[in-house]
PDB file of N, CA and C in Angstrom:
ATOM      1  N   UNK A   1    -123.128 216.764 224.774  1.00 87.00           N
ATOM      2  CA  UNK A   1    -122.440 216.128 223.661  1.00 87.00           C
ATOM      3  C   UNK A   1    -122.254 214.633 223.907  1.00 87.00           C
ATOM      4  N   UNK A   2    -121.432 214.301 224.888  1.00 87.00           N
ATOM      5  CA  UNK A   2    -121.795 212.242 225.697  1.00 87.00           C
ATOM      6  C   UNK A   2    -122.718 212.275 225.485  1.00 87.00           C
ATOM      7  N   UNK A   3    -123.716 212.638 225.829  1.00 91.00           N
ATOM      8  CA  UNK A   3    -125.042 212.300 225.954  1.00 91.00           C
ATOM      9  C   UNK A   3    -125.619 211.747 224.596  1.00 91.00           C
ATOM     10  N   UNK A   4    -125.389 212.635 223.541  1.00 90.00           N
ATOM     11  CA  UNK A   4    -125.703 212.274 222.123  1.00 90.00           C
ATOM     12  C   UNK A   4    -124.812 211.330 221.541  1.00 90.00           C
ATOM     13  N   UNK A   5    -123.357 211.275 221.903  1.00 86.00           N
ATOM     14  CA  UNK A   5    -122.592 210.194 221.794  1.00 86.00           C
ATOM     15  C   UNK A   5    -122.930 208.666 222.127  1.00 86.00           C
ATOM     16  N   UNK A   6    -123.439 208.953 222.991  1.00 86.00           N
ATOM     17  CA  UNK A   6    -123.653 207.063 223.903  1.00 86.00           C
ATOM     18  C   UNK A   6    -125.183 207.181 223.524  1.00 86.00           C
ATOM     19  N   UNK A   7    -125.790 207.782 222.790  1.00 89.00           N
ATOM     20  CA  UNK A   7    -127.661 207.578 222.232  1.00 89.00           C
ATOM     21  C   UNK A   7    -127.284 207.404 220.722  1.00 89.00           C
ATOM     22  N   UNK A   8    -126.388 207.961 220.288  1.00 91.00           N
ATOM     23  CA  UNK A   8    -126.054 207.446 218.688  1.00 91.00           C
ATOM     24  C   UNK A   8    -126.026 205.908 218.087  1.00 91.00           C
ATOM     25  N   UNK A   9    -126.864 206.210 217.400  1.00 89.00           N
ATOM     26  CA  UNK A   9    -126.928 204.699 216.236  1.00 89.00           C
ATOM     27  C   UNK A   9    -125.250 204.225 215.423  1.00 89.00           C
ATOM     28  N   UNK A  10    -125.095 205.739 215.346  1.00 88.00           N
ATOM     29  CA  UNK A  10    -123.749 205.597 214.225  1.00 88.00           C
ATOM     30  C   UNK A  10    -122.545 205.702 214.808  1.00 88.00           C
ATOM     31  N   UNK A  11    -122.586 206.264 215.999  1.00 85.00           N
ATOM     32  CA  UNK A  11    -120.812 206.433 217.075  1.00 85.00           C
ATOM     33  C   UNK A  11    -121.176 205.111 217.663  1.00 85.00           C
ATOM     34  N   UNK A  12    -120.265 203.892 217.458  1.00 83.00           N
ATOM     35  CA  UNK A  12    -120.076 202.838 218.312  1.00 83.00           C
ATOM     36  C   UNK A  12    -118.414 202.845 219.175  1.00 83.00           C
ATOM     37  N   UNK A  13    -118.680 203.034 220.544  1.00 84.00           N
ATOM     38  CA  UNK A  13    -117.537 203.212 221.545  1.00 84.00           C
ATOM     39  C   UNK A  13    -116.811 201.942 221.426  1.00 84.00           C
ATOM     40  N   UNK A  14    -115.867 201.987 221.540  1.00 88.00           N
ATOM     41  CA  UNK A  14    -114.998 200.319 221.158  1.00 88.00           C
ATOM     42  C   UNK A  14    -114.207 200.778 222.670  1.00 88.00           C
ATOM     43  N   UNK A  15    -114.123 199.141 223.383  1.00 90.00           N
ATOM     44  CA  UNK A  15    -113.405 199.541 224.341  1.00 90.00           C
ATOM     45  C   UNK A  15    -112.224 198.366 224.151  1.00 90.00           C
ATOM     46  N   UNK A  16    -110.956 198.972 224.524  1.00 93.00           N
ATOM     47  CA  UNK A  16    -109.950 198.294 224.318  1.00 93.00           C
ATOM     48  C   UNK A  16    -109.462 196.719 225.016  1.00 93.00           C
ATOM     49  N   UNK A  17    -108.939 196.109 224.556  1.00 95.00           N
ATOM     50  CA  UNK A  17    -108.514 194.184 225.107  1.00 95.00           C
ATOM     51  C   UNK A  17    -107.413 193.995 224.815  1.00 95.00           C
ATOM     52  N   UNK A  18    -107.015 192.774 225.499  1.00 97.00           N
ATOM     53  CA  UNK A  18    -105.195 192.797 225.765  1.00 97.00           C
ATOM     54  C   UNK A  18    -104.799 192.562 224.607  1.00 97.00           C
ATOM     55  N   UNK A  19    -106.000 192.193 223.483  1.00 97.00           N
ATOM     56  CA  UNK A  19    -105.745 191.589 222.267  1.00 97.00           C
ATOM     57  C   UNK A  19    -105.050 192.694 222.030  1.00 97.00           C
ATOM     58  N   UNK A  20    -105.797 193.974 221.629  1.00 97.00           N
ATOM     59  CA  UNK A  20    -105.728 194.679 221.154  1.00 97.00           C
ATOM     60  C   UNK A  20    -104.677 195.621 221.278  1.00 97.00           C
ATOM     61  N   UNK A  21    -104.453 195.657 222.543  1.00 97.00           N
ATOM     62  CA  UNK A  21    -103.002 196.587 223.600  1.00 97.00           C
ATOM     63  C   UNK A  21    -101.797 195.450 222.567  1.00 97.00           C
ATOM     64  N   UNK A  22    -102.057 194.009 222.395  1.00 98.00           N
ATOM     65  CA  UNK A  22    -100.704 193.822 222.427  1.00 98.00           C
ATOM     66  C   UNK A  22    -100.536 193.919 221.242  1.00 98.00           C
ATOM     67  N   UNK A  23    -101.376 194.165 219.841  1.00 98.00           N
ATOM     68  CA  UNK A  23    -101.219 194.273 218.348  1.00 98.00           C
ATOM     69  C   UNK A  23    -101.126 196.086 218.359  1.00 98.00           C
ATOM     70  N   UNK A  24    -101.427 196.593 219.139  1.00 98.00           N
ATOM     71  CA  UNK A  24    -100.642 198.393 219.312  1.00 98.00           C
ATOM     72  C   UNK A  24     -99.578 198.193 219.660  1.00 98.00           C
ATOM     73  N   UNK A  25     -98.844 197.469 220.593  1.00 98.00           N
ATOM     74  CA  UNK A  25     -97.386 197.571 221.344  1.00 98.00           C
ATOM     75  C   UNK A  25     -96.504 196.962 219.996  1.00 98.00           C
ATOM     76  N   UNK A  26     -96.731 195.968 219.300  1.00 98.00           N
ATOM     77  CA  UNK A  26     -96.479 195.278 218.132  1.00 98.00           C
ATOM     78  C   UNK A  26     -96.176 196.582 216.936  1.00 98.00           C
ATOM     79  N   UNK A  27     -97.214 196.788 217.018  1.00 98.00           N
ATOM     80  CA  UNK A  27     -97.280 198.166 215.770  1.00 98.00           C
ATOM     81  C   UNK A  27     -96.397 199.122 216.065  1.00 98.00           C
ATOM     82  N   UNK A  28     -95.908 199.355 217.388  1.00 98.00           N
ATOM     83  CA  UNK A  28     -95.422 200.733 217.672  1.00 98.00           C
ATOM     84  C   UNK A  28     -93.860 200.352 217.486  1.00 98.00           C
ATOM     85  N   UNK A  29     -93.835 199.063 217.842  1.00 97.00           N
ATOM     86  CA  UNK A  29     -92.399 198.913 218.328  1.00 97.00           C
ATOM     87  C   UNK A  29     -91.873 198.524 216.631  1.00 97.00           C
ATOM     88  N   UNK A  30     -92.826 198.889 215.308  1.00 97.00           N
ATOM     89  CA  UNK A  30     -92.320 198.388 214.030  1.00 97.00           C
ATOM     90  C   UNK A  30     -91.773 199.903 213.051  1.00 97.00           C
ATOM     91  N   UNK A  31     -92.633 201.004 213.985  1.00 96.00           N
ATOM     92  CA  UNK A  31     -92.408 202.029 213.455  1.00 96.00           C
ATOM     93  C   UNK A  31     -91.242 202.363 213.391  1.00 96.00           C
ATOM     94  N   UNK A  32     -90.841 203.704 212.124  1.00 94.00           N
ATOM     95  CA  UNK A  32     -89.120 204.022 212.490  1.00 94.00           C
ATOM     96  C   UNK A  32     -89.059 205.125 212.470  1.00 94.00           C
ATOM     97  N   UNK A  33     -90.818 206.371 212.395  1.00 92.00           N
ATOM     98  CA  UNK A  33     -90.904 207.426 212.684  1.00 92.00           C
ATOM     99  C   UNK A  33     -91.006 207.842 213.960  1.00 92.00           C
ATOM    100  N   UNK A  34     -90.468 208.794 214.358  1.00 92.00           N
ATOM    101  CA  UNK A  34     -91.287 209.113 215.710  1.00 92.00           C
ATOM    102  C   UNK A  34     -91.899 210.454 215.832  1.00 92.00           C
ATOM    103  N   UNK A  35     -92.736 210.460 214.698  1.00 93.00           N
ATOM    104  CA  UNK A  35     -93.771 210.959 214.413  1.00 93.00           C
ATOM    105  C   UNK A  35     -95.366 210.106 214.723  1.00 93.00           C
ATOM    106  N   UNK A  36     -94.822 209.452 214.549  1.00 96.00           N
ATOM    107  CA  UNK A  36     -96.227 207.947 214.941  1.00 96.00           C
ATOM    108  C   UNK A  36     -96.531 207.600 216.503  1.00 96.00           C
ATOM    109  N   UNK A  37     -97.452 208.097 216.798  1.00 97.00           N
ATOM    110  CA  UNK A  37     -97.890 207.902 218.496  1.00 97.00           C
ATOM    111  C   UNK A  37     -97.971 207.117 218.361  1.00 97.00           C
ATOM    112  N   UNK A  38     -97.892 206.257 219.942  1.00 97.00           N
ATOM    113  CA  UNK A  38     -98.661 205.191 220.462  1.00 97.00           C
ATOM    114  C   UNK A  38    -100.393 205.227 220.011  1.00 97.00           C
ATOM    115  N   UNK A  39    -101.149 206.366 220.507  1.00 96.00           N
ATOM    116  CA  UNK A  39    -102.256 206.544 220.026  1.00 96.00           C
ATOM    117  C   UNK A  39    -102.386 206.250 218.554  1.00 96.00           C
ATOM    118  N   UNK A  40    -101.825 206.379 217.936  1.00 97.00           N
ATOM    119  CA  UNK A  40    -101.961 206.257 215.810  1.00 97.00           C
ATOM    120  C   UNK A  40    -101.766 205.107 215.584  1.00 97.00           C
ATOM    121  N   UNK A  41    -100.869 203.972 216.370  1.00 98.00           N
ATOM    122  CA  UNK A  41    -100.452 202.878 216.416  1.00 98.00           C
ATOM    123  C   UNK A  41    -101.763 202.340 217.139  1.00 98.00           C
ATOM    124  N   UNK A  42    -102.464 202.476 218.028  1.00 97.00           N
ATOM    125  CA  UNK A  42    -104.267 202.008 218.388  1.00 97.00           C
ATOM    126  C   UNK A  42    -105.300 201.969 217.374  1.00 97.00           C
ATOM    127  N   UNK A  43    -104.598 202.980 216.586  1.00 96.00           N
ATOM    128  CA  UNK A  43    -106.009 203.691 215.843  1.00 96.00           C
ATOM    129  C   UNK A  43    -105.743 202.337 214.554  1.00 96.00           C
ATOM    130  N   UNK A  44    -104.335 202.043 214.294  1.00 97.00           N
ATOM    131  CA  UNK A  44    -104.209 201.600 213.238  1.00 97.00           C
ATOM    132  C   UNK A  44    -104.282 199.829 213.706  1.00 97.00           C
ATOM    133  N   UNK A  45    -104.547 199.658 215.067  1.00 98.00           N
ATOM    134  CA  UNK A  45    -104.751 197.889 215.331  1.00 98.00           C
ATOM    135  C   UNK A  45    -106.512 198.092 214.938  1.00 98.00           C
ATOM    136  N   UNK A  46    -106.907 198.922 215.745  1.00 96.00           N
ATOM    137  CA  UNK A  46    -108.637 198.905 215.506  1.00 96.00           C
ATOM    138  C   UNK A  46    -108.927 198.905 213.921  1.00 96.00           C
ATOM    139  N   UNK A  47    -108.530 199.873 213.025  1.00 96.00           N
ATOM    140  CA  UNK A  47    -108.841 199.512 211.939  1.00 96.00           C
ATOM    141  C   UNK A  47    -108.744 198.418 211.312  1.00 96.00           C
ATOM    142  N   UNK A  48    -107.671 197.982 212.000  1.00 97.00           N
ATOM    143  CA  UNK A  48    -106.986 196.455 211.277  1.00 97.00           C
ATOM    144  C   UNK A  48    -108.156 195.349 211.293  1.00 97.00           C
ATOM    145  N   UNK A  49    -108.529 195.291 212.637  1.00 96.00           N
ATOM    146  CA  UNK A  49    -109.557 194.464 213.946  1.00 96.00           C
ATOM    147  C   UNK A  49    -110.755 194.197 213.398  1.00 96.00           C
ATOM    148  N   UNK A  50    -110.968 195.735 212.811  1.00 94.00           N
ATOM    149  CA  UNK A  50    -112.380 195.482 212.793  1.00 94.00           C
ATOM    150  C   UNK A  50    -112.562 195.761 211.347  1.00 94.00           C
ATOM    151  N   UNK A  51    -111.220 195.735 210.084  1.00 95.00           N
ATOM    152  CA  UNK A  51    -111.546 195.804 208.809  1.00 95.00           C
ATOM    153  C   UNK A  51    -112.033 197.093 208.203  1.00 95.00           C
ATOM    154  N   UNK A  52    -111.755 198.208 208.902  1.00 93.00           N
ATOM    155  CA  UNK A  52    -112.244 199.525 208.875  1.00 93.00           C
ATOM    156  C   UNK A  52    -111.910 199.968 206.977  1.00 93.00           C
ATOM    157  N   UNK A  53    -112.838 200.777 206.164  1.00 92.00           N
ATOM    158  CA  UNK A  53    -112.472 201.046 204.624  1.00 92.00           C
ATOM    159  C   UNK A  53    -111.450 202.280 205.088  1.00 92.00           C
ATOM    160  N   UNK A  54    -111.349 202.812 206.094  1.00 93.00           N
ATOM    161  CA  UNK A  54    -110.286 203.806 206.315  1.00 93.00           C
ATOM    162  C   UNK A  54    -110.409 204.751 207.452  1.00 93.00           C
ATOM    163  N   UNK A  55    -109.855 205.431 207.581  1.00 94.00           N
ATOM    164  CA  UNK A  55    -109.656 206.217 208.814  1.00 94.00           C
ATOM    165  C   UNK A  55    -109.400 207.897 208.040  1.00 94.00           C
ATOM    166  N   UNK A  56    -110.249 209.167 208.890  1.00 93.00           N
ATOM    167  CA  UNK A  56    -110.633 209.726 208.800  1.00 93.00           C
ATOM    168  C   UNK A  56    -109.065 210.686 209.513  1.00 93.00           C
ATOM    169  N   UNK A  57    -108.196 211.130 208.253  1.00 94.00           N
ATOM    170  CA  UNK A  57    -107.558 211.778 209.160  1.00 94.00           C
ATOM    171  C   UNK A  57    -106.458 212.666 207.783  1.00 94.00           C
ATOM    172  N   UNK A  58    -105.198 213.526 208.215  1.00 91.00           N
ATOM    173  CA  UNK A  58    -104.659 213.386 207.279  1.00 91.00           C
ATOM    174  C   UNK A  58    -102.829 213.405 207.420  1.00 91.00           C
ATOM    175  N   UNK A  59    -102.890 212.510 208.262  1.00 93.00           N
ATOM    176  CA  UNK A  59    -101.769 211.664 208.698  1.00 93.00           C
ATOM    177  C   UNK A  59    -101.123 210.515 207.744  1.00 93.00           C
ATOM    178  N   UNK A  60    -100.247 211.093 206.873  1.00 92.00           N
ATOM    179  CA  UNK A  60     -99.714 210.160 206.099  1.00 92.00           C
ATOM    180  C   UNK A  60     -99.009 208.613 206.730  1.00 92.00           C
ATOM    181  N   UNK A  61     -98.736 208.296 207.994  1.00 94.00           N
ATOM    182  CA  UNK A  61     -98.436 207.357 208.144  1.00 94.00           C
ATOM    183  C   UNK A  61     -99.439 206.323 208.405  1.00 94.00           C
ATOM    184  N   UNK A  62    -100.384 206.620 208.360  1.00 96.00           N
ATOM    185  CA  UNK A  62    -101.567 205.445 208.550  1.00 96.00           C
ATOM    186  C   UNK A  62    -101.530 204.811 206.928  1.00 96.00           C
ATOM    187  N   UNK A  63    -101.734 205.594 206.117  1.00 94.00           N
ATOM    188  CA  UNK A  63    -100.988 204.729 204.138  1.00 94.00           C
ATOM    189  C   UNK A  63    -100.099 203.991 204.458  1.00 94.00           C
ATOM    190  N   UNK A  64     -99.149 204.577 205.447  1.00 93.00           N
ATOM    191  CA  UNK A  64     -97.621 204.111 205.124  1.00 93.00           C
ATOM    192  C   UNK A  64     -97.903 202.478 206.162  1.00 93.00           C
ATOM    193  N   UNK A  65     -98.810 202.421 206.857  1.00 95.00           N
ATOM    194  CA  UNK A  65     -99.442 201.105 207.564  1.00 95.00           C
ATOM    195  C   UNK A  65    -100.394 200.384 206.896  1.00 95.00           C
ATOM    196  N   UNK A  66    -100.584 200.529 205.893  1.00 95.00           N
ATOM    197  CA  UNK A  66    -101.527 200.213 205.358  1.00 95.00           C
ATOM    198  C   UNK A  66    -103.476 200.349 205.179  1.00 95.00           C
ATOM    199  N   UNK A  67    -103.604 201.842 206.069  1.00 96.00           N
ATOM    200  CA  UNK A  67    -105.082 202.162 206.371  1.00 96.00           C
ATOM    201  C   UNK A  67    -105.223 202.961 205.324  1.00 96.00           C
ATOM    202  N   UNK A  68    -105.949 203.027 204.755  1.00 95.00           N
ATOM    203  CA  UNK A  68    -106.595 204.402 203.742  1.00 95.00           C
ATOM    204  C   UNK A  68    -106.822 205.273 204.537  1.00 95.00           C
ATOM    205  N   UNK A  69    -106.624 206.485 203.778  1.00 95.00           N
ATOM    206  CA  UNK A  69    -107.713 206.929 204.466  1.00 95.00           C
ATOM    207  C   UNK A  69    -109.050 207.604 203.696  1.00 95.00           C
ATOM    208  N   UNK A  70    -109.813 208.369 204.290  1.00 90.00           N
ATOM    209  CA  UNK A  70    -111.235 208.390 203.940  1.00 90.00           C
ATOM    210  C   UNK A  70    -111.282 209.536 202.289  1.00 90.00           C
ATOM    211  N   UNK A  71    -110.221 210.308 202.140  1.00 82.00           N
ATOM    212  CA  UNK A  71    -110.182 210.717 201.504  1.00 82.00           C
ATOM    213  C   UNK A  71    -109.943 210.114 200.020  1.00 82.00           C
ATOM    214  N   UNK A  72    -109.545 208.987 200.151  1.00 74.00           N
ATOM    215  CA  UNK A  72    -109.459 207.916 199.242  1.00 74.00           C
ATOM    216  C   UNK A  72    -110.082 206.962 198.806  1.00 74.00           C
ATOM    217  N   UNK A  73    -111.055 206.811 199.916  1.00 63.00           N
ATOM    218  CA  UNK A  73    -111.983 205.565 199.545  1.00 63.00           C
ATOM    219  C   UNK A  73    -113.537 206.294 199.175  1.00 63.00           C
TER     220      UNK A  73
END
């Protein structure tokens, strides 16, 4: 399954930067659920980062951050 992962045209691995750690620590520390991981708070700097049309999930607080998600777009 890696194997087909890291040979894929269409899975691009993003690896994380302090940029990025410190616009998650930012995000997390804005939340007032604690329902919202640290992880969901990553997911939602990368989308931000890289302008993503939405995120693939069905976690209402990523709307409530402003990500679509895929079911919408």
């Amino acid at each position: 399954f890696l194997r087909d992962v890291n040979e894929s045209e269409e899975v691009h691995i993003v690896n994380t930067t302090e940029e990025l750690e410190a616009q998650t620590q930012n995000i997390f520390e804005q939340q007032t659920s604690k329902n919202v991981s640290y992880i969901d708070c990553h997911n939602i700097a990368l989308a931000r980062h890289y302008k993503l049309d939405g995120i693939f999930s069905f976690d209402a607080h990523y709307r409530q951050n402003g990500i679509a998600l895929m079911t919408e777009v």
